[in-house]
XYZ file of C-alpha atoms in Angstrom:
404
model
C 0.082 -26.224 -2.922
C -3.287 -24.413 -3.504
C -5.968 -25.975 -1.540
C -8.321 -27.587 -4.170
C -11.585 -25.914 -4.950
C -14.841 -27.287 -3.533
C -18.085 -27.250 -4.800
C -18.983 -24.073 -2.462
C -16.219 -22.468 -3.613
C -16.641 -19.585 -5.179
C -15.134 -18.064 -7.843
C -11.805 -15.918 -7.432
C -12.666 -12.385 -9.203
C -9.189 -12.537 -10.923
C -8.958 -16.227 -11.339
C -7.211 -17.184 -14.886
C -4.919 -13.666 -14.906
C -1.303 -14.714 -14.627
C 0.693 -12.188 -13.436
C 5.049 -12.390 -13.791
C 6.193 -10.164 -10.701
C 9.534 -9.028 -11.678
C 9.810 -5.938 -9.242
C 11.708 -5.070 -5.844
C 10.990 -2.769 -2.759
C 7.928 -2.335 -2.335
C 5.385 -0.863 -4.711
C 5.480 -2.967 -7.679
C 5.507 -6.142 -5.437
C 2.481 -5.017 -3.117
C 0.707 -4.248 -6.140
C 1.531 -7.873 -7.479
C 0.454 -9.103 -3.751
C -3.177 -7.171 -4.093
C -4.281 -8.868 -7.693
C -2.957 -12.283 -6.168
C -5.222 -11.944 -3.044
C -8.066 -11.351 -5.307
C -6.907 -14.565 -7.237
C -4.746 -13.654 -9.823
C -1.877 -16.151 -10.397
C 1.123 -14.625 -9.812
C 4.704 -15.900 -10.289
C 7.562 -14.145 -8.351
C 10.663 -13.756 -10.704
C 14.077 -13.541 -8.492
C 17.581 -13.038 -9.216
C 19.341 -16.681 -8.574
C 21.749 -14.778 -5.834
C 19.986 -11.442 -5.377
C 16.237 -11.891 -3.777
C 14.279 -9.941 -3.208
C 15.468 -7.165 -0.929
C 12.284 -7.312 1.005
C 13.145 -10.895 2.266
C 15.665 -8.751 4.485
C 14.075 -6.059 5.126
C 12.914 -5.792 8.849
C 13.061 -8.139 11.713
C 13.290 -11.969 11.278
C 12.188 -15.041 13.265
C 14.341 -18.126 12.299
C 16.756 -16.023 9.755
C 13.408 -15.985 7.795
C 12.512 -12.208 7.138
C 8.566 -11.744 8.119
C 8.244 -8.638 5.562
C 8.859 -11.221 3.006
C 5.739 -13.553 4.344
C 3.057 -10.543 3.585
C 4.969 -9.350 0.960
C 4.899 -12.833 -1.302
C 1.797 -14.262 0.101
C -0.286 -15.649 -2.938
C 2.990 -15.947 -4.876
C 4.945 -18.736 -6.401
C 8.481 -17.736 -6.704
C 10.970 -18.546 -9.720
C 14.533 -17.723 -10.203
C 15.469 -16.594 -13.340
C 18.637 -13.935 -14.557
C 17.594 -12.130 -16.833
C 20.426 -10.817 -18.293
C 21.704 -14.060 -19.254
C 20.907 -15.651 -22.926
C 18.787 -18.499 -20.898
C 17.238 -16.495 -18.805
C 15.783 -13.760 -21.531
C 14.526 -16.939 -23.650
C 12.346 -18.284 -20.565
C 11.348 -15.239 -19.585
C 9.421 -14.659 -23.309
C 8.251 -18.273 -23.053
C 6.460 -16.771 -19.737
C 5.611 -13.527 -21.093
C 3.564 -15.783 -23.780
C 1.397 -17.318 -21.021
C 0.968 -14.184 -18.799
C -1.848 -11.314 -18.943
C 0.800 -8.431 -16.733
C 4.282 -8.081 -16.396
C 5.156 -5.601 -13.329
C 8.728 -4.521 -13.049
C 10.611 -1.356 -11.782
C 14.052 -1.228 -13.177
C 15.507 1.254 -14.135
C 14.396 2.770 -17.431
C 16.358 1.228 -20.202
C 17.124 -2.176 -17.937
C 14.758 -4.435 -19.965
C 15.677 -2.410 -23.406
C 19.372 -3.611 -22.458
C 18.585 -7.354 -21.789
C 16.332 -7.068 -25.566
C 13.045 -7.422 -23.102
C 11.955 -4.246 -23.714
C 8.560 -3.354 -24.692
C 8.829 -4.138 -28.474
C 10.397 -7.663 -27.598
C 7.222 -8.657 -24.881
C 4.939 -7.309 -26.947
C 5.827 -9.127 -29.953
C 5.755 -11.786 -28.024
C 2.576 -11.449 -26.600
C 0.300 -8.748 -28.307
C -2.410 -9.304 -25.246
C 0.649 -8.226 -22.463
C -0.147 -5.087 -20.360
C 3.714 -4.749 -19.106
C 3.692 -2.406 -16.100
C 6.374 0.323 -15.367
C 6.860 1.206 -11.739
C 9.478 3.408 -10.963
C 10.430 6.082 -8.893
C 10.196 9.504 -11.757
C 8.673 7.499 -14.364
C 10.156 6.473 -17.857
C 11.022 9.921 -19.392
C 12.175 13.625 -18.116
C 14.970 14.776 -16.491
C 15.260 12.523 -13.601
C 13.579 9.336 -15.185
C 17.277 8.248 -14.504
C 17.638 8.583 -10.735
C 17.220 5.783 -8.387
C 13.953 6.586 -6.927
C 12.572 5.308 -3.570
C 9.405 5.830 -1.640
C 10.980 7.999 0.925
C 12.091 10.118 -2.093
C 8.224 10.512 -3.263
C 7.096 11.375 0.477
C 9.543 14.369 -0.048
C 9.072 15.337 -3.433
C 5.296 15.680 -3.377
C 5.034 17.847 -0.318
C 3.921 15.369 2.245
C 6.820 15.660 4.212
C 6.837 19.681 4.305
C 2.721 19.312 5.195
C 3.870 16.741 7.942
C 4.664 17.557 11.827
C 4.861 20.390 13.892
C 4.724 23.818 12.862
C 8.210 24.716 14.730
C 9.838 21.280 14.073
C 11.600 19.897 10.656
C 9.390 18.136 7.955
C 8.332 14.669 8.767
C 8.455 11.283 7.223
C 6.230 8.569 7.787
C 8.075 5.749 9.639
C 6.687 3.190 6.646
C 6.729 2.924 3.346
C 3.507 5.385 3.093
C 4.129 6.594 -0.881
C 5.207 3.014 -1.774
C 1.789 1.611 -0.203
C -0.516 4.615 -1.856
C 1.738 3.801 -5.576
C 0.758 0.085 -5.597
C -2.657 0.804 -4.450
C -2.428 3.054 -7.934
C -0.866 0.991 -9.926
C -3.198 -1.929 -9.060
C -6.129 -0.070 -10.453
C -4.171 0.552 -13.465
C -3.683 -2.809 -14.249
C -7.498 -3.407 -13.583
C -7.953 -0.284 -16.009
C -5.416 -1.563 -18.929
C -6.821 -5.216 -18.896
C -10.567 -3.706 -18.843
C -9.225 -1.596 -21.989
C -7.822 -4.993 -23.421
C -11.484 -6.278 -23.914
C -12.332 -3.377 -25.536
C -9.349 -3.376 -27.868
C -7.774 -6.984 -27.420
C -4.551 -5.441 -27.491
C -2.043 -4.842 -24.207
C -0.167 -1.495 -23.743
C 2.386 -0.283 -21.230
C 1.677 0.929 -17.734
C 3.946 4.065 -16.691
C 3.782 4.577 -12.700
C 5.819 7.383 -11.169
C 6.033 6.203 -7.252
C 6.271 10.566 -7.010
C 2.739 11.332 -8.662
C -0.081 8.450 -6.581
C 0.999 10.351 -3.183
C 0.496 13.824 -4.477
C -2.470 12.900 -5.579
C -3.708 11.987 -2.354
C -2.735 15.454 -0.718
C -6.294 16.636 -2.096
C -6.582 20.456 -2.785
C -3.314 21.557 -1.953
C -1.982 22.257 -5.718
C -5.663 24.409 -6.865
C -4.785 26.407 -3.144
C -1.599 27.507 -4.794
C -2.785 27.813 -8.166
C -5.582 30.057 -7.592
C -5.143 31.860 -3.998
C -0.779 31.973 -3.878
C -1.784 29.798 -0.655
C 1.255 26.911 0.856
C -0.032 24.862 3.466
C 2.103 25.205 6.575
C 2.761 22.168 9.163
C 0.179 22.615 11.564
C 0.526 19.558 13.655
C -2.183 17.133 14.905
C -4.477 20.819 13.670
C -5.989 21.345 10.774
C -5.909 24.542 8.738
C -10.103 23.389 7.961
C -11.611 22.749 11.337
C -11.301 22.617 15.147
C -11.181 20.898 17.477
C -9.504 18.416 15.896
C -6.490 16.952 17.613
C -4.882 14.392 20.104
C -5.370 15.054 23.401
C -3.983 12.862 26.736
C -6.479 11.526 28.693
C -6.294 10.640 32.508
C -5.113 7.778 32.695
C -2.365 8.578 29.857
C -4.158 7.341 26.972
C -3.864 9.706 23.593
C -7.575 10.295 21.948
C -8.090 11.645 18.283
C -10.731 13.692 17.564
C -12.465 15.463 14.617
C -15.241 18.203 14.069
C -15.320 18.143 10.181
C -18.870 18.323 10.162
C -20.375 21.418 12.254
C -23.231 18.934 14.342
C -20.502 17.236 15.798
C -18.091 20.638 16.550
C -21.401 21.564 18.358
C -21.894 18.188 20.417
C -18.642 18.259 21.434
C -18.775 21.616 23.108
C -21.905 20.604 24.742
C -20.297 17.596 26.127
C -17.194 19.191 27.321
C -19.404 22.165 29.167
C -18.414 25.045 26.922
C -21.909 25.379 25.038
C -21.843 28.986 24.762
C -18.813 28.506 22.443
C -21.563 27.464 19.640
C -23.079 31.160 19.496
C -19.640 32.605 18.796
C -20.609 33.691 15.182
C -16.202 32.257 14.499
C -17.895 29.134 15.351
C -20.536 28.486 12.524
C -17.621 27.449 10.107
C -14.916 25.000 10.074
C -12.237 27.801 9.302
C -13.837 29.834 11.793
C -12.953 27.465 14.598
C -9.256 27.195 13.143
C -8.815 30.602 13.892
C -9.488 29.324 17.256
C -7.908 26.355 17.994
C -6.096 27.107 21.159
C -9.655 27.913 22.877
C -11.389 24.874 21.305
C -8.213 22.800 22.444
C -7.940 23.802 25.935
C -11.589 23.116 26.158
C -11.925 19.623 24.869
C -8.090 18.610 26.472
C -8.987 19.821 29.313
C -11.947 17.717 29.572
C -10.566 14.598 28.682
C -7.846 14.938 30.834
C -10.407 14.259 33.630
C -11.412 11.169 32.473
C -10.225 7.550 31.483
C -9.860 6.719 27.770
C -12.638 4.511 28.096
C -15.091 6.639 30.019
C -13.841 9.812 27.523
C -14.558 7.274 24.697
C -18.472 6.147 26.212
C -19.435 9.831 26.210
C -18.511 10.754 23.066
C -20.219 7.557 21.534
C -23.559 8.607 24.034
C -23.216 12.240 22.506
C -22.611 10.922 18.630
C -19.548 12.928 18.342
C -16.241 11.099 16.767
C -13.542 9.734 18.710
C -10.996 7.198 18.404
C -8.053 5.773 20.476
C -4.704 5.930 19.272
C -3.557 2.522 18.539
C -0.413 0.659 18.243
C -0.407 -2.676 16.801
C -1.216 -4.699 20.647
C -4.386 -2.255 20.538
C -5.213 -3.362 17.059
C -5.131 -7.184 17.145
C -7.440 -6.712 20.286
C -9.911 -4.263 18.755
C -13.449 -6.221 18.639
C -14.240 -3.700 15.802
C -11.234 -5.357 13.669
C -12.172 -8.718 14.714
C -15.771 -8.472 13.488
C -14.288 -7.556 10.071
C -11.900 -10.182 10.118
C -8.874 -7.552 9.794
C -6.304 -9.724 10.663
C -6.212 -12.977 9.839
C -4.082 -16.285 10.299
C -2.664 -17.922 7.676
C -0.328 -21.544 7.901
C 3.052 -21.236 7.292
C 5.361 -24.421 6.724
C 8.449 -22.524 7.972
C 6.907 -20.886 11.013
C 3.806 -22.185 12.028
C 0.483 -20.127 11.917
C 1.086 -16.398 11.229
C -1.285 -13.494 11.875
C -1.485 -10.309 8.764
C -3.734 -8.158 7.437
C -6.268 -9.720 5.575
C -7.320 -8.840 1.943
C -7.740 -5.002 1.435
C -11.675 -5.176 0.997
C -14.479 -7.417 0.944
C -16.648 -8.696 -1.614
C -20.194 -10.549 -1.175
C -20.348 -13.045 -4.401
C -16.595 -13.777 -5.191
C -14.381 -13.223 -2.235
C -10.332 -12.937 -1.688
C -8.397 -15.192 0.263
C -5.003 -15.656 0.972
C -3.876 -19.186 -0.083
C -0.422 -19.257 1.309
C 2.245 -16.868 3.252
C 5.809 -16.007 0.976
C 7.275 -18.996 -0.052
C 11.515 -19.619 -0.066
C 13.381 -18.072 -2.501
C 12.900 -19.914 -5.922
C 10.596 -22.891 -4.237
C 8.673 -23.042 -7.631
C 11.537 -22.977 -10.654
C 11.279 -26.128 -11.733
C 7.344 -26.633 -11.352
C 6.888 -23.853 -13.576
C 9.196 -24.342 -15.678
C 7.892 -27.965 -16.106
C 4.712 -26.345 -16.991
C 6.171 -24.651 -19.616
C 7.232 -27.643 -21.751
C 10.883 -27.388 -20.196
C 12.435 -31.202 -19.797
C 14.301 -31.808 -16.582
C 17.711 -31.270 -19.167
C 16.252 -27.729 -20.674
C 16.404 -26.866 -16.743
C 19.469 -28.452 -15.574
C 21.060 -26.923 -18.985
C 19.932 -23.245 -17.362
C 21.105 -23.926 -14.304
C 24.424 -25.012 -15.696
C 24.619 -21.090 -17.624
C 23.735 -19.641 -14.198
C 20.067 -18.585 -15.260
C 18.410 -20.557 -12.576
């Protein structure tokens, strides 16, 4: 299935890590997806009757879900119940072979099936078993059912988000799912660097709620120390104008940003208001806040008497920042995503060639690749079960209990 090395190949930076993917919707798998694009061997562990959620999720081509086909790229997938007497027993035999175990039940799930902690560890001293879950494995609401859309409004993004006279916003994505397995990912990397230290695995403990708040930068310290709640504000900022999206003449929308005062200063220049630069309001980012309406009707007014791509060619002439806003058509033609290879096009058996997003970074001696898109639901039971030491009658005799 994975194309056989060559003599130019190099390395995979996580080759020889074998990673058991137990987890649903959408941070523990993503987080799974990351180590495997870096090389990691991961095995996909479904319910015989209850993939995956994600293999739903979204539109389909064929009645195959194209979620699924980022989600489980890099992935072999297994079924296995593990509830049942067969399926705890083959999930230990894996557990012996494997360096992480991500899951996000429920706390108290694996404790019930007698695959807690104390049973994979026993089993394999090395494990670094990985806990993702909505409000994390103790406190009050360690019980819940927790969801990304649940972190986005717990940790204040939501009441931060949109306009200052509208409701609070939520991302139309998973946003605090993505920003959680990005987290968790580097705490896998961080228990298994730990592991050489020590030899010894320990648990990982990921709260979906905590990763996104984290990412909100100052906004707890503001409270802390000044009383201070950050109101919705928009496409503003509180820290600096101009800074917004502004319609250009041919009905293109065009971000732009001042955080750094040169660039506040070209921009004025650029859109004829240089006398707004000697304002003494103007010599800090806050300053210009106070501002914003001036600075806006300025710089909108300017663009709005141009074309997004003459707008764009005189800020790049006067080195002040710009973008377009994009939706996905702009991005697959962007030449500045193309020269990073962005996007990328990977064969699928069940629909032909398929354009994603490539791996999440790139490295110059030992790069990632993805090897295949998500395969169908338990495609890989019996091969890896084989490679266990199960006989065709061990599997046939767990497929007979229902485990399979």
């Amino acid at each position: 299935m994975t194309p056989p090395p060559t003599p130019d190949t190099p390395p995979a930076p996580l080759a020889g890590l074998r990673v058991l993917d137990l987890a649903t919707l959408f941070a523990g798998p993503l987080c799974a997806t990351l180590l495997g694009d870096f090389g990691a061997e991961v095995i996909k562990v479904e319910h015989p009757t209850r993939p995956d959620p994600s293999r739903g999720h979204g539109p389909a081509k064929d009645g195959i879900g194209l979620w699924w086909k980022v989600l489980g790229r890099n992935k072999r997938t297994v079924t296995l119940d593990l509830s049942t007497p067969g399926g705890r027993a083959t999930l230990l035999r894996l557990a012996r072979t494997a360096d992480v175990v991500v899951e996000n039940f429920r706390p108290g799930t694996l404790e019930k099936w007698g695959l807690g902690w104390d049973e994979l560890n026993a089993a394999n001293p090395r494990l670094v078993l990985t806990r993702v879950t909505g409000f994390g494995q103790f406190g009050p609401y360690s019980h819940r059912p927790g969801f990304g859309t649940l972190a986005e409004a717990m940790s204040g993004f939501a009441a931060a988000t949109g306009e200052p006279d509208g409701p609070p916003t939520l991302p139309p994505f998973g946003l605090a799912d993505s920003v959680a397995a990005l987290a968790t990912a580097y705490a896998v990397m961080t228990a298994l660097a730990a592991r050489t230290a020590t030899g010894r695995g320990q648990v990982v403990d990921m709260a979906i709620i905590e990763p996104i708040l984290a990412v909100l930068g100052p906004q707890l310290l503001w409270y802390d120390q000044l009383g201070y709640v950050q109101p919705r504000t928009g496409n503003r900022s509180r820290n600096n104008a101009p800074r917004n999206i502004y319609r250009t003449a041919d009905g293109s929308w065009l971000a732009v940003s001042t955080s750094a005062q040169s660039v506040a200063e070209r921009v004025m220049h650029l859109v004829g208001r240089p006398e707004l630069v000697d304002e003494p309001w103007f010599a800090t980012g806050s300053g210009r806040a106070e501002h914003a309406d001036l600075l806006d009707a300025a710089v909108g007014g300017w663009i709005a008497q141009h074309t997004r791509t003459d707008a764009v060619a005189a800020f790049e002439k006067a080195e002040a920042a710009i973008a377009p806003v994009y939706d996905i058509r702009d991005i697959v033609a962007d030449p500045q995503y193309q020269a990073l290879g962005t996007i990328t096009e990977v064969p699928d058996p069940e629909l032909g060639p398929l354009r994603m997003q490539n791996v999440l970074f790139r490295l110059s001696e030992t790069p990632g690749a993805i090897r295949w898109a998500g395969r169908p639901h338990g495609a890989d039971t019996e091969e890896v079960l084989a490679e266990l030491g199960l006989t065709p009658a061990d599997i046939t005799a767990l497929r007979t209990e229902g485990a399979l």
